[in-house]
Amino acid sequence: MKRGHVETSMQEKLDQLIEEHRHWTKKGAVATYIPELSKQDPDLLGISICEVDGTQWQAGDWQAPFTIQSISKVAYFTCVLLDNDFEELTKKISVSPTADGFNSIVNLETKNEHKPLNAMINSGAIAGISLVKGATIEDKFQRIFRMICDMAGNEALKVNEAVYLSEKRTGDRNRALAYFMKGTGIITVDVEELLDAYFRLCSIEVNCRDIAIMAATLANEGVSPVTGKTLFDPKTARIVKGVMTTCGLYDGSGEFAVDVGMPGKSGVGGGIMTVSPRLLGIGVMGPALDAKGNSLGGWKLLQSLSEEWDLNIF
Ligand code: GLU
């Protein structure tokens, strides 16, 4: 840690923060619109930190598995940026924030030449998968899956079949988004196959350490702090972090920028990752969510850490 003050030891501080913030988990609720997610334990709260030199810290329920959900969108967007010319890409997906929910349909019709507002909401992510290199949708899935494993420095990641099947069975909002985009020409591939890839990517099982290392890879401008592999270039990392800052917490992104002040990305499985550029990545998990779908305990934990360690980039 080079920025801010660390008064007690890092481990003691993290243990203490978890205990101080556990009560927030009682004020949120697990996601139920994907039936399998309703089985999650709402009381869990965990954190991992990975510094850009690879040093790691963990506390609370950091080992508890959860599905990555929308945090995977960071990896799709990274691949989309690597595989497409940026100017061409912005003709299909914007980089604008939204004041509507992550699965909102309204903007696709009323705004923005029918294109998704950004790659961090469902419409932009689903369209984004179709723009990743690969002869088939399975190849596109594999490219993004590989990127997630590489960013997490974890070869053992796998899809949680029960969550995947639950999402596939109930994902009609996402079907509506994707068919609308097929109708307007933003998507040109088979919708059901594309959604199948999207549901599988959302259902990858991770823990706090995996997402902390993913975030640390972004903090380290594309070089994994654990494997030393160069996965992408600093310019790509910069664009991803920019869009995370304005769009990563859905319609809560503005409040998150004020409260926490770090590029972040949340998922309805209860994870949030944040990036402290050139310093560290943080992964938190707490499946009890606020009304906008962000982990309530995770948010509060990040807010305290950001204040105490002066991590707010603004
Ligand atoms: N698989 C979830 C969905 O499509 C992802 C939502 C999220 O984490 O924001 O609804």
mmCIF file of C-alpha atoms and ligand atoms in Angstrom:
data_model
loop_
_atom_site.group_PDB
_atom_site.id
_atom_site.type_symbol
_atom_site.label_atom_id
_atom_site.label_comp_id
_atom_site.label_asym_id
_atom_site.label_seq_id
_atom_site.Cartn_x
_atom_site.Cartn_y
_atom_site.Cartn_z
ATOM 1 C CA MET A 1 0.000 0.000 0.000
ATOM 2 C CA LYS A 2 1.557 3.253 -1.064
ATOM 3 C CA ARG A 3 -1.394 5.609 -0.868
ATOM 4 C CA GLY A 4 -3.174 6.605 2.356
ATOM 5 C CA HIS A 5 -2.523 5.548 5.947
ATOM 6 C CA VAL A 6 -2.629 2.086 7.387
ATOM 7 C CA GLU A 7 -2.768 2.436 11.151
ATOM 8 C CA THR A 8 -3.395 -1.080 12.371
ATOM 9 C CA SER A 9 -2.132 -4.075 10.416
ATOM 10 C CA MET A 10 -3.932 -4.719 7.169
ATOM 11 C CA GLN A 11 -5.310 -8.069 8.335
ATOM 12 C CA GLU A 12 -6.653 -6.744 11.636
ATOM 13 C CA LYS A 13 -8.233 -3.823 9.848
ATOM 14 C CA LEU A 14 -9.973 -6.003 7.286
ATOM 15 C CA ASP A 15 -11.266 -8.415 9.944
ATOM 16 C CA GLN A 16 -12.577 -5.462 11.913
ATOM 17 C CA LEU A 17 -14.219 -3.849 8.876
ATOM 18 C CA ILE A 18 -16.066 -7.051 8.017
ATOM 19 C CA GLU A 19 -17.493 -7.328 11.513
ATOM 20 C CA GLU A 20 -18.433 -3.631 11.600
ATOM 21 C CA HIS A 21 -20.310 -3.893 8.295
ATOM 22 C CA ARG A 22 -22.028 -7.252 8.618
ATOM 23 C CA HIS A 23 -25.229 -5.621 9.876
ATOM 24 C CA TRP A 24 -25.761 -4.060 6.423
ATOM 25 C CA THR A 25 -26.447 -7.500 4.999
ATOM 26 C CA LYS A 26 -29.696 -7.512 7.001
ATOM 27 C CA LYS A 27 -30.932 -4.448 5.135
ATOM 28 C CA GLY A 28 -30.633 -5.907 1.642
ATOM 29 C CA ALA A 29 -32.179 -8.889 -0.147
ATOM 30 C CA VAL A 30 -30.831 -11.596 -2.427
ATOM 31 C CA ALA A 31 -31.879 -11.503 -6.090
ATOM 32 C CA THR A 32 -34.944 -13.642 -6.743
ATOM 33 C CA TYR A 33 -35.697 -12.936 -10.418
ATOM 34 C CA ILE A 34 -33.163 -15.690 -11.209
ATOM 35 C CA PRO A 35 -34.719 -18.390 -8.971
ATOM 36 C CA GLU A 36 -31.443 -20.173 -8.232
ATOM 37 C CA LEU A 37 -29.925 -16.943 -6.821
ATOM 38 C CA SER A 38 -32.652 -16.795 -4.178
ATOM 39 C CA LYS A 39 -30.949 -19.771 -2.498
ATOM 40 C CA GLN A 40 -27.870 -17.673 -1.636
ATOM 41 C CA ASP A 41 -27.026 -16.945 2.007
ATOM 42 C CA PRO A 42 -27.810 -13.225 2.539
ATOM 43 C CA ASP A 43 -25.568 -12.975 5.624
ATOM 44 C CA LEU A 44 -22.294 -13.530 3.783
ATOM 45 C CA LEU A 45 -19.771 -10.712 3.539
ATOM 46 C CA GLY A 46 -16.203 -11.080 2.321
ATOM 47 C CA ILE A 47 -13.309 -9.146 0.849
ATOM 48 C CA SER A 48 -10.068 -9.764 -1.013
ATOM 49 C CA ILE A 49 -7.439 -7.259 -2.014
ATOM 50 C CA CYS A 50 -4.707 -7.828 -4.568
ATOM 51 C CA GLU A 51 -1.933 -5.281 -4.919
ATOM 52 C CA VAL A 52 -0.264 -4.785 -8.313
ATOM 53 C CA ASP A 53 2.839 -6.604 -7.016
ATOM 54 C CA GLY A 54 0.656 -9.666 -6.333
ATOM 55 C CA THR A 55 0.425 -9.262 -2.516
ATOM 56 C CA GLN A 56 -3.003 -10.455 -1.338
ATOM 57 C CA TRP A 57 -5.221 -9.919 1.681
ATOM 58 C CA GLN A 58 -8.510 -11.584 2.515
ATOM 59 C CA ALA A 59 -11.145 -11.430 5.243
ATOM 60 C CA GLY A 60 -14.639 -12.630 6.098
ATOM 61 C CA ASP A 61 -16.425 -14.973 3.689
ATOM 62 C CA TRP A 62 -13.970 -14.364 0.874
ATOM 63 C CA GLN A 63 -13.862 -18.036 -0.070
ATOM 64 C CA ALA A 64 -17.634 -18.350 -0.507
ATOM 65 C CA PRO A 65 -18.440 -19.058 -4.169
ATOM 66 C CA PHE A 66 -20.870 -16.812 -6.019
ATOM 67 C CA THR A 67 -21.711 -16.299 -9.675
ATOM 68 C CA ILE A 68 -19.854 -13.517 -11.426
ATOM 69 C CA GLN A 69 -23.002 -12.171 -13.182
ATOM 70 C CA SER A 70 -22.451 -8.696 -14.606
ATOM 71 C CA ILE A 71 -18.844 -8.478 -13.440
ATOM 72 C CA SER A 72 -18.134 -10.693 -16.469
ATOM 73 C CA LYS A 73 -19.130 -7.692 -18.625
ATOM 74 C CA VAL A 74 -15.738 -6.165 -17.866
ATOM 75 C CA ALA A 75 -14.115 -9.090 -19.677
ATOM 76 C CA TYR A 76 -16.532 -9.010 -22.651
ATOM 77 C CA PHE A 77 -15.887 -5.308 -23.047
ATOM 78 C CA THR A 78 -12.120 -5.847 -22.867
ATOM 79 C CA CYS A 79 -12.356 -8.444 -25.657
ATOM 80 C CA VAL A 80 -14.703 -6.235 -27.693
ATOM 81 C CA LEU A 81 -12.207 -3.367 -27.479
ATOM 82 C CA LEU A 82 -9.293 -5.620 -28.454
ATOM 83 C CA ASP A 83 -11.193 -7.075 -31.425
ATOM 84 C CA ASN A 84 -12.826 -3.948 -32.900
ATOM 85 C CA ASP A 85 -11.889 -0.484 -34.084
ATOM 86 C CA PHE A 86 -13.140 1.896 -31.369
ATOM 87 C CA GLU A 87 -14.841 4.353 -33.760
ATOM 88 C CA GLU A 88 -16.660 1.502 -35.517
ATOM 89 C CA LEU A 89 -17.628 -0.010 -32.185
ATOM 90 C CA THR A 90 -19.277 3.160 -30.934
ATOM 91 C CA LYS A 91 -21.648 2.975 -33.914
ATOM 92 C CA LYS A 92 -23.086 -0.145 -32.226
ATOM 93 C CA ILE A 93 -22.553 0.415 -28.477
ATOM 94 C CA SER A 94 -22.203 3.829 -26.805
ATOM 95 C CA VAL A 95 -20.173 4.737 -23.738
ATOM 96 C CA SER A 96 -22.949 6.745 -22.070
ATOM 97 C CA PRO A 97 -24.284 6.254 -18.549
ATOM 98 C CA THR A 98 -27.882 5.323 -17.906
ATOM 99 C CA ALA A 99 -30.375 6.328 -15.246
ATOM 100 C CA ASP A 100 -32.371 3.145 -15.825
ATOM 101 C CA GLY A 101 -31.931 -0.396 -14.515
ATOM 102 C CA PHE A 102 -29.459 -2.964 -15.844
ATOM 103 C CA ASN A 103 -32.087 -4.769 -17.898
ATOM 104 C CA SER A 104 -34.044 -1.728 -19.050
ATOM 105 C CA ILE A 105 -35.566 -1.903 -22.506
ATOM 106 C CA VAL A 106 -36.860 1.642 -22.822
ATOM 107 C CA ASN A 107 -33.690 3.365 -24.033
ATOM 108 C CA LEU A 108 -33.178 0.942 -26.874
ATOM 109 C CA GLU A 109 -36.292 2.256 -28.545
ATOM 110 C CA THR A 110 -36.410 5.878 -27.501
ATOM 111 C CA LYS A 111 -32.760 6.965 -27.608
ATOM 112 C CA ASN A 112 -29.478 6.711 -29.250
ATOM 113 C CA GLU A 113 -30.277 5.334 -32.715
ATOM 114 C CA HIS A 114 -31.493 2.111 -31.058
ATOM 115 C CA LYS A 115 -28.028 1.169 -29.822
ATOM 116 C CA PRO A 116 -27.244 0.084 -26.249
ATOM 117 C CA LEU A 117 -26.076 2.941 -24.036
ATOM 118 C CA ASN A 118 -23.034 1.102 -22.745
ATOM 119 C CA ALA A 119 -21.379 -2.304 -22.451
ATOM 120 C CA MET A 120 -21.936 -2.620 -18.692
ATOM 121 C CA ILE A 121 -25.710 -3.085 -18.922
ATOM 122 C CA ASN A 122 -27.353 -6.204 -20.298
ATOM 123 C CA SER A 123 -28.217 -4.906 -23.773
ATOM 124 C CA GLY A 124 -24.664 -3.648 -24.407
ATOM 125 C CA ALA A 125 -23.119 -6.804 -23.019
ATOM 126 C CA ILE A 126 -25.263 -9.149 -25.107
ATOM 127 C CA ALA A 127 -24.526 -7.128 -28.243
ATOM 128 C CA GLY A 128 -20.870 -6.990 -27.170
ATOM 129 C CA ILE A 129 -20.477 -10.784 -27.106
ATOM 130 C CA SER A 130 -21.569 -10.901 -30.735
ATOM 131 C CA LEU A 131 -18.761 -8.467 -31.660
ATOM 132 C CA VAL A 132 -15.949 -10.526 -30.110
ATOM 133 C CA LYS A 133 -13.676 -12.393 -32.551
ATOM 134 C CA GLY A 134 -14.670 -15.981 -33.294
ATOM 135 C CA ALA A 135 -16.104 -17.920 -36.235
ATOM 136 C CA THR A 136 -18.885 -19.326 -34.075
ATOM 137 C CA ILE A 137 -20.660 -18.141 -30.934
ATOM 138 C CA GLU A 138 -18.954 -20.985 -29.069
ATOM 139 C CA ASP A 139 -15.571 -19.532 -30.190
ATOM 140 C CA LYS A 140 -16.657 -16.101 -28.912
ATOM 141 C CA PHE A 141 -17.722 -17.685 -25.600
ATOM 142 C CA GLN A 142 -14.365 -19.453 -25.308
ATOM 143 C CA ARG A 143 -12.441 -16.241 -26.031
ATOM 144 C CA ILE A 144 -14.283 -14.374 -23.257
ATOM 145 C CA PHE A 145 -14.149 -17.327 -20.850
ATOM 146 C CA ARG A 146 -10.378 -17.487 -21.422
ATOM 147 C CA MET A 147 -10.091 -13.747 -20.714
ATOM 148 C CA ILE A 148 -11.989 -14.154 -17.421
ATOM 149 C CA CYS A 149 -9.732 -17.080 -16.353
ATOM 150 C CA ASP A 150 -6.613 -15.117 -17.379
ATOM 151 C CA MET A 151 -7.717 -11.924 -15.628
ATOM 152 C CA ALA A 152 -8.554 -13.915 -12.483
ATOM 153 C CA GLY A 153 -5.332 -15.943 -12.753
ATOM 154 C CA ASN A 154 -7.484 -19.015 -12.166
ATOM 155 C CA GLU A 155 -7.563 -21.920 -14.611
ATOM 156 C CA ALA A 156 -10.146 -23.788 -12.532
ATOM 157 C CA LEU A 157 -13.126 -21.462 -13.066
ATOM 158 C CA LYS A 158 -16.296 -23.152 -14.245
ATOM 159 C CA VAL A 159 -19.935 -22.448 -14.982
ATOM 160 C CA ASN A 160 -22.434 -23.104 -12.157
ATOM 161 C CA GLU A 161 -24.854 -25.296 -14.125
ATOM 162 C CA ALA A 162 -27.822 -24.761 -11.789
ATOM 163 C CA VAL A 163 -27.597 -20.953 -12.053
ATOM 164 C CA TYR A 164 -27.029 -21.136 -15.814
ATOM 165 C CA LEU A 165 -30.114 -23.315 -16.333
ATOM 166 C CA SER A 166 -32.157 -21.119 -14.006
ATOM 167 C CA GLU A 167 -31.172 -17.988 -15.972
ATOM 168 C CA LYS A 168 -31.811 -19.680 -19.292
ATOM 169 C CA ARG A 169 -35.263 -20.776 -18.173
ATOM 170 C CA THR A 170 -36.308 -17.369 -16.847
ATOM 171 C CA GLY A 171 -34.273 -14.851 -18.888
ATOM 172 C CA ASP A 172 -37.168 -13.410 -20.876
ATOM 173 C CA ARG A 173 -36.163 -9.776 -20.280
ATOM 174 C CA ASN A 174 -32.799 -10.550 -21.834
ATOM 175 C CA ARG A 175 -34.552 -12.338 -24.706
ATOM 176 C CA ALA A 176 -36.658 -9.239 -25.264
ATOM 177 C CA LEU A 177 -33.547 -7.027 -25.353
ATOM 178 C CA ALA A 178 -31.712 -9.346 -27.721
ATOM 179 C CA TYR A 179 -34.619 -9.833 -30.146
ATOM 180 C CA PHE A 180 -35.199 -6.084 -30.224
ATOM 181 C CA MET A 181 -31.548 -5.565 -31.123
ATOM 182 C CA LYS A 182 -31.771 -8.259 -33.791
ATOM 183 C CA GLY A 183 -34.724 -6.360 -35.207
ATOM 184 C CA THR A 184 -32.739 -3.129 -35.393
ATOM 185 C CA GLY A 185 -29.621 -4.761 -36.860
ATOM 186 C CA ILE A 186 -27.346 -4.269 -33.834
ATOM 187 C CA ILE A 187 -27.236 -8.062 -33.464
ATOM 188 C CA THR A 188 -26.794 -10.151 -36.600
ATOM 189 C CA VAL A 189 -26.172 -13.609 -35.122
ATOM 190 C CA ASP A 190 -28.561 -16.249 -33.766
ATOM 191 C CA VAL A 191 -30.240 -14.786 -30.684
ATOM 192 C CA GLU A 192 -30.808 -18.012 -28.714
ATOM 193 C CA GLU A 193 -27.223 -19.157 -29.202
ATOM 194 C CA LEU A 194 -25.935 -15.725 -28.218
ATOM 195 C CA LEU A 195 -28.083 -15.674 -25.078
ATOM 196 C CA ASP A 196 -26.893 -19.144 -24.179
ATOM 197 C CA ALA A 197 -23.309 -17.811 -24.204
ATOM 198 C CA TYR A 198 -24.407 -14.768 -22.165
ATOM 199 C CA PHE A 199 -26.177 -16.906 -19.525
ATOM 200 C CA ARG A 200 -23.147 -19.204 -19.221
ATOM 201 C CA LEU A 201 -20.747 -16.267 -18.864
ATOM 202 C CA CYS A 202 -22.944 -14.725 -16.135
ATOM 203 C CA SER A 203 -23.000 -18.066 -14.293
ATOM 204 C CA ILE A 204 -19.240 -18.542 -13.893
ATOM 205 C CA GLU A 205 -18.504 -19.268 -10.257
ATOM 206 C CA VAL A 206 -15.874 -17.079 -8.599
ATOM 207 C CA ASN A 207 -14.847 -15.917 -5.129
ATOM 208 C CA CYS A 208 -13.633 -12.552 -3.832
ATOM 209 C CA ARG A 209 -10.025 -13.353 -4.662
ATOM 210 C CA ASP A 210 -10.844 -14.076 -8.319
ATOM 211 C CA ILE A 211 -12.535 -10.722 -8.842
ATOM 212 C CA ALA A 212 -9.881 -8.867 -6.813
ATOM 213 C CA ILE A 213 -7.198 -10.261 -9.135
ATOM 214 C CA MET A 214 -9.307 -9.334 -12.183
ATOM 215 C CA ALA A 215 -9.508 -5.796 -10.806
ATOM 216 C CA ALA A 216 -5.788 -5.764 -10.024
ATOM 217 C CA THR A 217 -5.080 -6.730 -13.651
ATOM 218 C CA LEU A 218 -6.951 -3.598 -14.703
ATOM 219 C CA ALA A 219 -5.107 -1.585 -12.023
ATOM 220 C CA ASN A 220 -1.867 -2.944 -13.488
ATOM 221 C CA GLU A 221 -2.890 -1.841 -17.005
ATOM 222 C CA GLY A 222 -3.453 -5.295 -18.456
ATOM 223 C CA VAL A 223 -0.578 -7.264 -16.904
ATOM 224 C CA SER A 224 -1.695 -9.972 -14.465
ATOM 225 C CA PRO A 225 -0.108 -9.359 -11.066
ATOM 226 C CA VAL A 226 -0.174 -13.106 -10.355
ATOM 227 C CA THR A 227 0.936 -14.710 -13.624
ATOM 228 C CA GLY A 228 2.857 -11.798 -15.167
ATOM 229 C CA LYS A 229 1.003 -12.383 -18.481
ATOM 230 C CA THR A 230 0.201 -9.307 -20.582
ATOM 231 C CA LEU A 231 -3.496 -9.660 -21.398
ATOM 232 C CA PHE A 232 -4.251 -6.244 -22.877
ATOM 233 C CA ASP A 233 -2.708 -2.836 -23.366
ATOM 234 C CA PRO A 234 -2.903 0.255 -21.112
ATOM 235 C CA LYS A 235 -5.213 2.101 -23.527
ATOM 236 C CA THR A 236 -7.770 -0.726 -23.404
ATOM 237 C CA ALA A 237 -7.487 -0.785 -19.597
ATOM 238 C CA ARG A 238 -8.106 2.968 -19.526
ATOM 239 C CA ILE A 239 -11.280 2.753 -21.631
ATOM 240 C CA VAL A 240 -12.636 -0.152 -19.559
ATOM 241 C CA LYS A 241 -11.983 1.741 -16.302
ATOM 242 C CA GLY A 242 -13.597 4.881 -17.736
ATOM 243 C CA VAL A 243 -16.799 3.047 -18.615
ATOM 244 C CA MET A 244 -16.765 1.207 -15.258
ATOM 245 C CA THR A 245 -16.591 4.595 -13.512
ATOM 246 C CA THR A 246 -19.626 6.007 -15.286
ATOM 247 C CA CYS A 247 -21.670 2.830 -15.841
ATOM 248 C CA GLY A 248 -20.354 -0.041 -13.677
ATOM 249 C CA LEU A 249 -22.921 0.116 -10.871
ATOM 250 C CA TYR A 250 -25.968 0.381 -13.160
ATOM 251 C CA ASP A 251 -28.138 3.381 -12.305
ATOM 252 C CA GLY A 252 -26.270 3.588 -8.970
ATOM 253 C CA SER A 253 -23.020 4.579 -10.711
ATOM 254 C CA GLY A 254 -23.322 8.257 -9.789
ATOM 255 C CA GLU A 255 -23.829 7.522 -6.089
ATOM 256 C CA PHE A 256 -20.982 4.987 -6.160
ATOM 257 C CA ALA A 257 -18.630 7.574 -7.682
ATOM 258 C CA VAL A 258 -19.516 9.939 -4.837
ATOM 259 C CA ASP A 259 -19.465 7.342 -2.024
ATOM 260 C CA VAL A 260 -16.534 5.178 -3.130
ATOM 261 C CA GLY A 261 -14.808 7.030 -5.962
ATOM 262 C CA MET A 262 -13.202 4.072 -7.770
ATOM 263 C CA PRO A 263 -13.963 2.428 -11.111
ATOM 264 C CA GLY A 264 -16.192 -0.502 -10.139
ATOM 265 C CA LYS A 265 -18.414 -3.246 -11.486
ATOM 266 C CA SER A 266 -21.141 -5.086 -9.645
ATOM 267 C CA GLY A 267 -23.169 -8.217 -10.324
ATOM 268 C CA VAL A 268 -26.475 -9.483 -8.980
ATOM 269 C CA GLY A 269 -24.663 -12.488 -7.480
ATOM 270 C CA GLY A 270 -23.440 -10.013 -4.829
ATOM 271 C CA GLY A 271 -19.943 -9.243 -6.061
ATOM 272 C CA ILE A 272 -18.395 -5.833 -6.629
ATOM 273 C CA MET A 273 -14.879 -5.260 -7.953
ATOM 274 C CA THR A 274 -13.060 -1.939 -7.748
ATOM 275 C CA VAL A 275 -9.835 -0.714 -9.275
ATOM 276 C CA SER A 276 -7.297 1.623 -7.698
ATOM 277 C CA PRO A 277 -5.184 2.487 -10.729
ATOM 278 C CA ARG A 278 -1.538 1.398 -10.427
ATOM 279 C CA LEU A 279 -2.152 0.314 -6.823
ATOM 280 C CA LEU A 280 -4.607 -2.547 -6.227
ATOM 281 C CA GLY A 281 -7.833 -4.338 -7.013
ATOM 282 C CA ILE A 282 -10.562 -5.105 -4.473
ATOM 283 C CA GLY A 283 -13.221 -7.818 -4.667
ATOM 284 C CA VAL A 284 -16.092 -7.857 -2.200
ATOM 285 C CA MET A 285 -19.121 -10.132 -1.952
ATOM 286 C CA GLY A 286 -22.393 -9.868 -0.079
ATOM 287 C CA PRO A 287 -25.438 -11.384 -1.822
ATOM 288 C CA ALA A 288 -27.927 -9.087 -0.033
ATOM 289 C CA LEU A 289 -28.545 -6.371 -2.630
ATOM 290 C CA ASP A 290 -29.953 -2.852 -2.595
ATOM 291 C CA ALA A 291 -32.936 -1.861 -4.738
ATOM 292 C CA LYS A 292 -30.727 -1.256 -7.798
ATOM 293 C CA GLY A 293 -29.085 -4.696 -7.636
ATOM 294 C CA ASN A 294 -25.776 -3.745 -5.967
ATOM 295 C CA SER A 295 -24.385 -5.537 -2.903
ATOM 296 C CA LEU A 296 -25.351 -3.378 0.059
ATOM 297 C CA GLY A 297 -22.749 -4.668 2.531
ATOM 298 C CA GLY A 298 -20.113 -4.688 -0.213
ATOM 299 C CA TRP A 299 -20.839 -1.065 -1.105
ATOM 300 C CA LYS A 300 -20.636 0.092 2.529
ATOM 301 C CA LEU A 301 -17.416 -1.855 3.063
ATOM 302 C CA LEU A 302 -15.846 -0.255 -0.001
ATOM 303 C CA GLN A 303 -17.017 3.174 1.102
ATOM 304 C CA SER A 304 -15.277 2.791 4.480
ATOM 305 C CA LEU A 305 -12.093 1.417 2.935
ATOM 306 C CA SER A 306 -12.004 4.189 0.385
ATOM 307 C CA GLU A 307 -12.338 6.827 3.101
ATOM 308 C CA GLU A 308 -9.860 5.250 5.509
ATOM 309 C CA TRP A 309 -7.170 4.512 2.929
ATOM 310 C CA ASP A 310 -7.746 7.533 0.759
ATOM 311 C CA LEU A 311 -8.549 5.417 -2.299
ATOM 312 C CA ASN A 312 -11.053 7.845 -3.845
ATOM 313 C CA ILE A 313 -9.550 8.813 -7.207
ATOM 314 C CA PHE A 314 -11.473 12.065 -7.321
HETATM 315 N N1 GLU B 1 -27.381 -12.535 -15.566
HETATM 316 C C1 GLU B 1 -27.947 -11.340 -15.012
HETATM 317 C C2 GLU B 1 -29.056 -10.845 -15.908
HETATM 318 O O1 GLU B 1 -28.923 -10.931 -17.073
HETATM 319 C C3 GLU B 1 -26.889 -10.314 -14.870
HETATM 320 C C4 GLU B 1 -27.401 -9.090 -14.214
HETATM 321 C C5 GLU B 1 -26.387 -8.368 -13.409
HETATM 322 O O2 GLU B 1 -25.567 -8.935 -12.698
HETATM 323 O O3 GLU B 1 -26.426 -7.147 -13.520
HETATM 324 O O4 GLU B 1 -30.057 -10.376 -15.478
#
